[in-house]
Coordinates of C-alpha atoms and ligand atoms in Angstrom, one line a residue:
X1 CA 0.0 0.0 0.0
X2 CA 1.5 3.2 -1.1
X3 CA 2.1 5.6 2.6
X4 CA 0.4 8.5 2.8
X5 CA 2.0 11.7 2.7
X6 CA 1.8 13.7 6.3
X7 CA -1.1 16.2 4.6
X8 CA -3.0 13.1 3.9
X9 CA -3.0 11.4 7.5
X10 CA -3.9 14.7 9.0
X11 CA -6.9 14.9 7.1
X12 CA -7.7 11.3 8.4
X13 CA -7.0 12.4 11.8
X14 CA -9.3 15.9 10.9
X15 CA -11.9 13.7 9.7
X16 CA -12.6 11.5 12.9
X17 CA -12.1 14.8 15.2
X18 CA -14.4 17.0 13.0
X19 CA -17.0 13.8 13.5
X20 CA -19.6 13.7 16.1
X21 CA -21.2 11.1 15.2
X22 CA -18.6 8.8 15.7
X23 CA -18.9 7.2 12.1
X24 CA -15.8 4.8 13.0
X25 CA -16.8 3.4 16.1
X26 CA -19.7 3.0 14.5
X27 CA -18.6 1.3 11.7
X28 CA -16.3 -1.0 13.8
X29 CA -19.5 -2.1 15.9
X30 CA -21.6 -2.6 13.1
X31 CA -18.7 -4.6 11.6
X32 CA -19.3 -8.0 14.0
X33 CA -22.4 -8.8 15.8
X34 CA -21.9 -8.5 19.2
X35 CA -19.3 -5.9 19.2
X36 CA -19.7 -3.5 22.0
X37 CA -18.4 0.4 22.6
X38 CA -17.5 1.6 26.0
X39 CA -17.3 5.5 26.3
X40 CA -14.7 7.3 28.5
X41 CA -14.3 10.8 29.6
X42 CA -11.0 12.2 30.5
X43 CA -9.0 11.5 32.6
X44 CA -7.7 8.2 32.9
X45 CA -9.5 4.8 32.7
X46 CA -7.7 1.3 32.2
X47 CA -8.8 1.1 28.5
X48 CA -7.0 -2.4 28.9
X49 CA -9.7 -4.1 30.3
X50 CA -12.7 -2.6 28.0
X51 CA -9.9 -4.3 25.1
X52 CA -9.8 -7.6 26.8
X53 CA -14.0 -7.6 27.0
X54 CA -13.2 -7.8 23.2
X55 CA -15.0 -3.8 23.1
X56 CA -13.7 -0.6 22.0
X57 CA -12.9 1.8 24.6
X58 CA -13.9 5.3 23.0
X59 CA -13.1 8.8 24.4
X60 CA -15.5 11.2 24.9
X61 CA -13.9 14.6 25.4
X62 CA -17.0 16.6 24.8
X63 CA -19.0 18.6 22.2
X64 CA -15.9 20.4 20.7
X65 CA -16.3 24.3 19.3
X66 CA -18.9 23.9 16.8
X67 CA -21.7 21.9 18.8
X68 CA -24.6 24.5 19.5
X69 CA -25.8 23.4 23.6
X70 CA -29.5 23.4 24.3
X71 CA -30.2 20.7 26.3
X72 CA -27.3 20.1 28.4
X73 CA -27.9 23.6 30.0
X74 CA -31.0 22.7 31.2
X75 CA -28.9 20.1 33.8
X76 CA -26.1 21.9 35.3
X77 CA -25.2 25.9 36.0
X78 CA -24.7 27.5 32.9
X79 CA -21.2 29.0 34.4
X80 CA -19.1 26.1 34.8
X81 CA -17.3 24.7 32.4
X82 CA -18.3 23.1 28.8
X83 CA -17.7 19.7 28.9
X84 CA -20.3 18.1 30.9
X85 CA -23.3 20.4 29.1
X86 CA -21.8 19.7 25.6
X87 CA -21.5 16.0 26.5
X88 CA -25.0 15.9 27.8
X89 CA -26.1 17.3 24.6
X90 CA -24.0 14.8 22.9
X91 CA -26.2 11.9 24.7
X92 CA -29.5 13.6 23.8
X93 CA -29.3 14.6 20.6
X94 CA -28.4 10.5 19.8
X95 CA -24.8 10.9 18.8
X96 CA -23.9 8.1 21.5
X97 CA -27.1 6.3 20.7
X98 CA -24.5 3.3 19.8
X99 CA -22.3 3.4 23.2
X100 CA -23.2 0.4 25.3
X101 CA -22.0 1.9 28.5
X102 CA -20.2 5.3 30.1
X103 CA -17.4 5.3 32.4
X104 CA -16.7 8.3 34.4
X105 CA -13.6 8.8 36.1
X106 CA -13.3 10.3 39.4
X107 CA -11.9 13.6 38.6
X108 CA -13.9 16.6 40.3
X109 CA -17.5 16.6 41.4
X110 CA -18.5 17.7 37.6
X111 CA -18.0 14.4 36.4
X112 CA -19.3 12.8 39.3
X113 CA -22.5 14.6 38.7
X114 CA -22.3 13.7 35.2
X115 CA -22.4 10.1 36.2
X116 CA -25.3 10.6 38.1
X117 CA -27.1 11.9 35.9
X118 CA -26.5 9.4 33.0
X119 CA -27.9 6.9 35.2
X120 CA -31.4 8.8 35.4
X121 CA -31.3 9.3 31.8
X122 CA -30.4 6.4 30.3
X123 CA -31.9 3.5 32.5
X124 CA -30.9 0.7 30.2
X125 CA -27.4 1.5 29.9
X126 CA -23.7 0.1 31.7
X127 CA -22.2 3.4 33.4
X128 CA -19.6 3.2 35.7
X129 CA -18.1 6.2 38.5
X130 CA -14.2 5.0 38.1
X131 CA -13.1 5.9 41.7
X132 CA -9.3 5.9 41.7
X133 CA -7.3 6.4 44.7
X134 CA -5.6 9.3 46.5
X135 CA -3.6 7.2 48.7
X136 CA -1.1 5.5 47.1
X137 CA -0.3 3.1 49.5
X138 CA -0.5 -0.4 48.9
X139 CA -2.2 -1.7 51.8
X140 CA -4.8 1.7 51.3
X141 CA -5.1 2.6 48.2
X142 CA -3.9 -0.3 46.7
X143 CA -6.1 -2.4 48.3
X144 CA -9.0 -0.3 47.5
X145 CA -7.8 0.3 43.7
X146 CA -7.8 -3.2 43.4
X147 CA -11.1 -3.7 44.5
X148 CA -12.3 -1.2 41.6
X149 CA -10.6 -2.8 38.7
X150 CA -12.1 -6.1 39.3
X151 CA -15.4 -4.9 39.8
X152 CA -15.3 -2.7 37.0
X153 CA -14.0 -6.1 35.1
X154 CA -16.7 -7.9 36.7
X155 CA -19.5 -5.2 35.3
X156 CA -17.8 -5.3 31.9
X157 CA -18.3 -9.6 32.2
X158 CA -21.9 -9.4 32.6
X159 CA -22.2 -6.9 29.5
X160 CA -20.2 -9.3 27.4
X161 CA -22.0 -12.3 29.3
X162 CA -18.6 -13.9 29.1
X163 CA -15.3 -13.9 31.3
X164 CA -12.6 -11.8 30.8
X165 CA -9.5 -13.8 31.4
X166 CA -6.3 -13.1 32.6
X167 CA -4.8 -13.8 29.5
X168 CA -7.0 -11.9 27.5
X169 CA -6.7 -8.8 29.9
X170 CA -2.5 -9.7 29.4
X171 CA -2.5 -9.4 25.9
X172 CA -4.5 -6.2 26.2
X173 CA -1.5 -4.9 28.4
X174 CA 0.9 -5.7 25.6
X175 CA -1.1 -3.9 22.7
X176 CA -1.6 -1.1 24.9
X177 CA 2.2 -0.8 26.1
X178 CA 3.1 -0.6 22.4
X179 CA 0.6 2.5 21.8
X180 CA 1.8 4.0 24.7
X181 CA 5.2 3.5 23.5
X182 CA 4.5 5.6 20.0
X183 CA 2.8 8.0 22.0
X184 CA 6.0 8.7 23.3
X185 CA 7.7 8.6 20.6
X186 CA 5.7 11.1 18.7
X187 CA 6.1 13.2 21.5
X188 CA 9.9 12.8 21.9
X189 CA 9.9 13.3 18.4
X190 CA 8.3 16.9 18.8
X191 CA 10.4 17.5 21.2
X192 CA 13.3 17.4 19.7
X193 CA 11.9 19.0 16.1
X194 CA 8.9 20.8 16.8
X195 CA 8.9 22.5 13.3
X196 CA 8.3 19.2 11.8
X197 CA 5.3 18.1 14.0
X198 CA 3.0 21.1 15.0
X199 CA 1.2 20.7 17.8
X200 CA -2.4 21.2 15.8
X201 CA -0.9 17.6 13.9
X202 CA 0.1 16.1 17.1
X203 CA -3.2 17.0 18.6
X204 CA -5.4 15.0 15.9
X205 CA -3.4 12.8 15.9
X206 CA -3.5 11.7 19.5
X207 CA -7.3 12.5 18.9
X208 CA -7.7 9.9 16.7
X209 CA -6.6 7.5 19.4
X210 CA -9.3 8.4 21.1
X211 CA -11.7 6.6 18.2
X212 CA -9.6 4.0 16.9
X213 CA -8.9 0.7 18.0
X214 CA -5.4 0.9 19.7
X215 CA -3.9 -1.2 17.1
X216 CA -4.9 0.7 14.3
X217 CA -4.1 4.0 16.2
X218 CA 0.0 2.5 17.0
X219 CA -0.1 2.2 12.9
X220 CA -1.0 5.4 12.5
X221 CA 1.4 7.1 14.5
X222 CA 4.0 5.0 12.6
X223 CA 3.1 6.5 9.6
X224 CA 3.1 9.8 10.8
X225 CA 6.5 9.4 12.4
X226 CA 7.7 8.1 8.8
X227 CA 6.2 10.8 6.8
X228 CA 6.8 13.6 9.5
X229 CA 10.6 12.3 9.3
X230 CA 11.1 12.5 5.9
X231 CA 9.4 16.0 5.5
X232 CA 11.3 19.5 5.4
X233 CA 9.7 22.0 7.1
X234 CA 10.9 25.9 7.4
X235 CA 12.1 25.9 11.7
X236 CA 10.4 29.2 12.7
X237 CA 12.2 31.3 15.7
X238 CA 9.8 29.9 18.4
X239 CA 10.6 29.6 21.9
X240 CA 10.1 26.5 23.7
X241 CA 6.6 26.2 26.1
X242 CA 5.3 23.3 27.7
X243 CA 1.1 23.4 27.9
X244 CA -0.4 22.4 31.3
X245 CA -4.0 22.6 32.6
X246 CA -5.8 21.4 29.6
X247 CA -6.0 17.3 31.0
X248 CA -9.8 16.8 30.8
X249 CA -12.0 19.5 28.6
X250 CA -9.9 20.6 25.5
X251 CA -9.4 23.4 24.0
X252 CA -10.2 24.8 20.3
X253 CA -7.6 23.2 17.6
X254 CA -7.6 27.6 16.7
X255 CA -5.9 27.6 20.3
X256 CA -3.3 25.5 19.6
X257 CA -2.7 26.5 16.2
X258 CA -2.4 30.0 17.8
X259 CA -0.3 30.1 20.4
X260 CA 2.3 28.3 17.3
X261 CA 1.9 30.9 15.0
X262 CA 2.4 33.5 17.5
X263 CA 6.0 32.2 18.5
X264 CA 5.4 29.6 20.7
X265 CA 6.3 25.9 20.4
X266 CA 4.5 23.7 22.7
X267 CA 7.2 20.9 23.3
X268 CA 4.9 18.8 25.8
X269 CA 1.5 19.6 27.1
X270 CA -1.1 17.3 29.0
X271 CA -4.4 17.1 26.6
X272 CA -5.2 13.5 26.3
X273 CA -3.3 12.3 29.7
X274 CA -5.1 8.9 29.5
X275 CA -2.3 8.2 26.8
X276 CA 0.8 8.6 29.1
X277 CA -1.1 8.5 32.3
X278 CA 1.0 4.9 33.1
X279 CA 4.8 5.5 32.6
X280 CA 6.9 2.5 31.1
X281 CA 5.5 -0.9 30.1
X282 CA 3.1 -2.5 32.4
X283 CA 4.5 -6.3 33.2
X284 CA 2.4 -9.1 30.8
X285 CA 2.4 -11.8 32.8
X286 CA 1.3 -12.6 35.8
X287 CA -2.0 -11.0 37.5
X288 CA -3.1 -8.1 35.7
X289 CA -5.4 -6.3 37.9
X290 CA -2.6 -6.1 40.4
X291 CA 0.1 -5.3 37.8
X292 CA -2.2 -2.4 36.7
X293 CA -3.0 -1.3 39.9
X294 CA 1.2 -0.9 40.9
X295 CA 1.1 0.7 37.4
X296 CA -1.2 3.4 38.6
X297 CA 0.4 3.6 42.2
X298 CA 3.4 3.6 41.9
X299 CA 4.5 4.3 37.9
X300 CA 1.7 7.0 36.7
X301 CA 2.3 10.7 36.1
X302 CA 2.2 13.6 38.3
X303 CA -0.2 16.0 37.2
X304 CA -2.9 18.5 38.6
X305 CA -5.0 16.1 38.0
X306 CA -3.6 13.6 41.0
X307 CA -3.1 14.4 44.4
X308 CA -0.2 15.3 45.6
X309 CA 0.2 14.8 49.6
X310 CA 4.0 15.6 50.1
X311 CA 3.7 19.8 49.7
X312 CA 7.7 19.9 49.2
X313 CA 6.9 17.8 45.9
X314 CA 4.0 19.9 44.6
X315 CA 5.1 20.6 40.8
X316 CA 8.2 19.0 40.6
X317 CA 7.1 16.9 37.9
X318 CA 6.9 20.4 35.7
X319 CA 10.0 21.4 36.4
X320 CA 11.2 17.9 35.4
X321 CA 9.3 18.5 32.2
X322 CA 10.8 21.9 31.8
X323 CA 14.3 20.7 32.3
X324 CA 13.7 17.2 30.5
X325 CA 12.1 19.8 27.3
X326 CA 14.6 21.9 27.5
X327 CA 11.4 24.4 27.8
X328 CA 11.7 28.2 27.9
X329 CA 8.5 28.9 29.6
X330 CA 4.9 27.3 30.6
X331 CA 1.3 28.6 29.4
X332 CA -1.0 27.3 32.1
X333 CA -4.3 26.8 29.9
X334 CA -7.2 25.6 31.9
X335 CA -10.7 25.6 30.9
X336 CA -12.9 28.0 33.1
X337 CA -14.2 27.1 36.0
X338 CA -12.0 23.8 36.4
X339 CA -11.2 23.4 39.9
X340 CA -8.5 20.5 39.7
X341 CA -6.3 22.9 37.2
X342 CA -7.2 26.0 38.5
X343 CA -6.5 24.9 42.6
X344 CA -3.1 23.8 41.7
X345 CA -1.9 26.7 39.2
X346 CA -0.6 29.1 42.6
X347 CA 1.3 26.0 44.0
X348 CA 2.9 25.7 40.3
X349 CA 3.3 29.3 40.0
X350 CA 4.7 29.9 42.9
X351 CA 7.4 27.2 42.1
X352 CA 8.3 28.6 38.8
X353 CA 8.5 32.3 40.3
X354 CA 10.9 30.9 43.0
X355 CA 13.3 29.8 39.9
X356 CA 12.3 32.6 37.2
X357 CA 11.2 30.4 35.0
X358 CA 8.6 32.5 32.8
X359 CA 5.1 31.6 32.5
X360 CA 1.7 33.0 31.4
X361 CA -2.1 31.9 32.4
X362 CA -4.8 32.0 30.3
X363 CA -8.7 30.1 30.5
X364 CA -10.8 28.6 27.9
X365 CA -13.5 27.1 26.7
X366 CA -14.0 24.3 23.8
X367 CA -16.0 26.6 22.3
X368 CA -13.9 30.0 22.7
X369 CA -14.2 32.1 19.5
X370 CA -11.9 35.1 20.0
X371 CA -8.5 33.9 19.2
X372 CA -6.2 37.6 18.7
X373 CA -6.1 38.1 22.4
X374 CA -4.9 34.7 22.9
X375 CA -2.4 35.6 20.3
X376 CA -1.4 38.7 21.8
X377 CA -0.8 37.4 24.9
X378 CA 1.2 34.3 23.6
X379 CA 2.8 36.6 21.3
X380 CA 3.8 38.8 23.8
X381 CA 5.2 36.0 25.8
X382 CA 7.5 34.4 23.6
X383 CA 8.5 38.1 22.3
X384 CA 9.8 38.8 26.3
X385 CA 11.0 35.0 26.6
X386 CA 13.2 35.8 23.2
X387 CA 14.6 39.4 24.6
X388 CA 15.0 38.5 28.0
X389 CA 15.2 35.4 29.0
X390 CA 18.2 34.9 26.3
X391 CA 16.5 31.8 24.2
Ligands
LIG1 S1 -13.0 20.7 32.9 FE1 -12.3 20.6 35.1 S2 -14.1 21.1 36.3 FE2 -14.8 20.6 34.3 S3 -15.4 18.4 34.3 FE3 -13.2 18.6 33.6 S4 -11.9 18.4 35.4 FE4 -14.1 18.8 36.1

């Protein structure tokens, strides 16, 4: 089969993210009897297990910027932020009429409430409140972590009306450890060359992870990686920013193609954490549920979005990024309203101030319209990093 040029997968990727309809999970249900789709919202769910239930595990990261909400305002305050409303209207306008059953994880009370409220609304359907642990002790949170996988397995069983075995939820592991692998990869790989992979490309295509089987996804990033490789592209003068805040409701692709075009290269960033949310390979053998659970305890990022009880630790996994990035600066970009980004930005600020490491805030929404202050801020910021900060 003759590759496709890196235009050509971005229009793939385009495709699936401009769709909300799902078209390609539906397809690959209606493709076998029997299939089933498990939705996910961000942040992090073991997408492992839905895989070893033979179902695809498909993220739901809300309405996006062109979705008009009607309904979903009619079920939470009109002032928080987007996702839940624009998911809601997802759910009642049918675009998810195909999704056998919603997992929610614990991430703020939003979602919580979300989960709740799917319940009373769709009677008939699997949904699952994916309570993950903020001790990370093994006899506490462990025990208790443990406790949720298998159950969650054990829901998952009854929907299949089969068992999920060990070997099955093994083999998952693997295929999963190899997508996580290209993840990192791609990322590494904009890293080190952001000119060739812009962050709008890298976006889409970490989006269309969020549709496709995991298999076909790894491929996909292969390709990319090939054809991204062997492409020149002009390097623009950009500084070096790493983008953190934006884990669970995302922000227009215009953002991110912004904040580029303004001077700034985002050289890591936290959109889809559910990706790199486990760091290295999870083992294959053995037992799975308590291989993913040490996986999540003890081998799992450090983000906003997970509690940190050691204070004198509180951000140093951004100033690792910054250093491992070689990063000039951070754009904290959180969506308004979000209380898990938004409680943490002082603690990270205050960290970054303490070193003079430059930095700029800025809130969203999926939907924001109004892109040249966003530019004139980022523009600003990268102008000052450039002049000052010697990059
Ligand atoms: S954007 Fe923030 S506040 Fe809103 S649902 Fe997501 S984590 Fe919760």
């Amino acid at each position: 089969m003759k590759s496709r040029s890196v235009r050509e997968i971005v229009a793939f990727c385009q495709e699936i993210f401009d769709d909300t309809s799902f078209a390609w999970a539906r397809e690959w249900k209606a493709a076998r009897p029997g299939r089933k789709v498990i939705g996910y919202m961000p942040v992090y769910v073991p997408r492992e297990i839905i895989h070893a239930a033979g179902m695809l595990p498909l993220g739901i990261l809300g309405g996006g910027a062109d979705m008009e909400v009607i309904h979903g305002d009619a079920y939470y305050q009109s002032y928080i932020c987007r996702i839940p409303r624009s998911t809601i209207e997802l759910a009642v306008t049918g675009k998810l009429d195909f999704v056998d059953g919603m997992m929610f994880p614990s991430i703020c009370d939003v979602i919580r409430n979300l989960s709740g409220i799917w319940q009373l609304l769709f009677k008939d359907k699997y949904v699952r409140y994916f309570d993950a642990p903020q001790n990370f002790r093994d006899g506490v949170g462990g025990v208790f972590y443990t406790r949720e996988l298998r159950e969650f397995k054990e829901g998952l069983e009854r929907l299949a009306g089969r068992e999920i075995t060990d070997g099955q939820i093994n083999d998952s592991i693997g295929v999963f450890n190899e997508n996580r692998r290209w993840v990192n990869e791609v990322y590494d790989f904009r890293a080190a060359a952001p000119w060739k992979a812009p962050s709008a490309e890298v976006y889409l295509l970490m989006r269309a992870g969020m549709v496709l089987p995991p298999e076909e996804h790894t491929l996909l990033m292969r390709e990319y990686l090939a054809a991204a490789g062997a492409e020149d592209r002009p390097m623009r003068d950009n500084c070096r920013v790493l983008l953190t805040g934006a884990f669970c409701e995302q922000p227009p692709i215009q953002l991110i193609k912004s904040l580029e075009i303004s001077g700034c290269y985002i050289v890591d960033d936290d959109f889809m954490l559910v990706n790199r949310w486990l760091l290295g390979d999870v083992p294959t053998d053995g037992d799975p549920i308590g291989n993913l659970s040490q996986a999540f305890l003890h081998r799992s990022a450090q983000t906003a979005a997970k509690y940190e009880p050691d204070m004198a630790k509180k951000g140093s996994y951004l100033l690792e990024a910054i250093r491992r990035r070689g990063a000039d600066g951070v754009i904290f970009a959180a969506p308004s309203f979000c209380d898990p980004a938004l409680l943490d930005q002082p603690m990270m600020v205050s960290r970054l101030e303490a070193l003079k490491i430059p930095y700029i805030t800025m809130q969203y929404a999926e939907n924001s319209g109004q892109m040249q202050p966003i530019r004139e801020q980022s523009g600003t910021f990268a102008d000052s990093i450039k002049l000052w900060s010697g990059a």
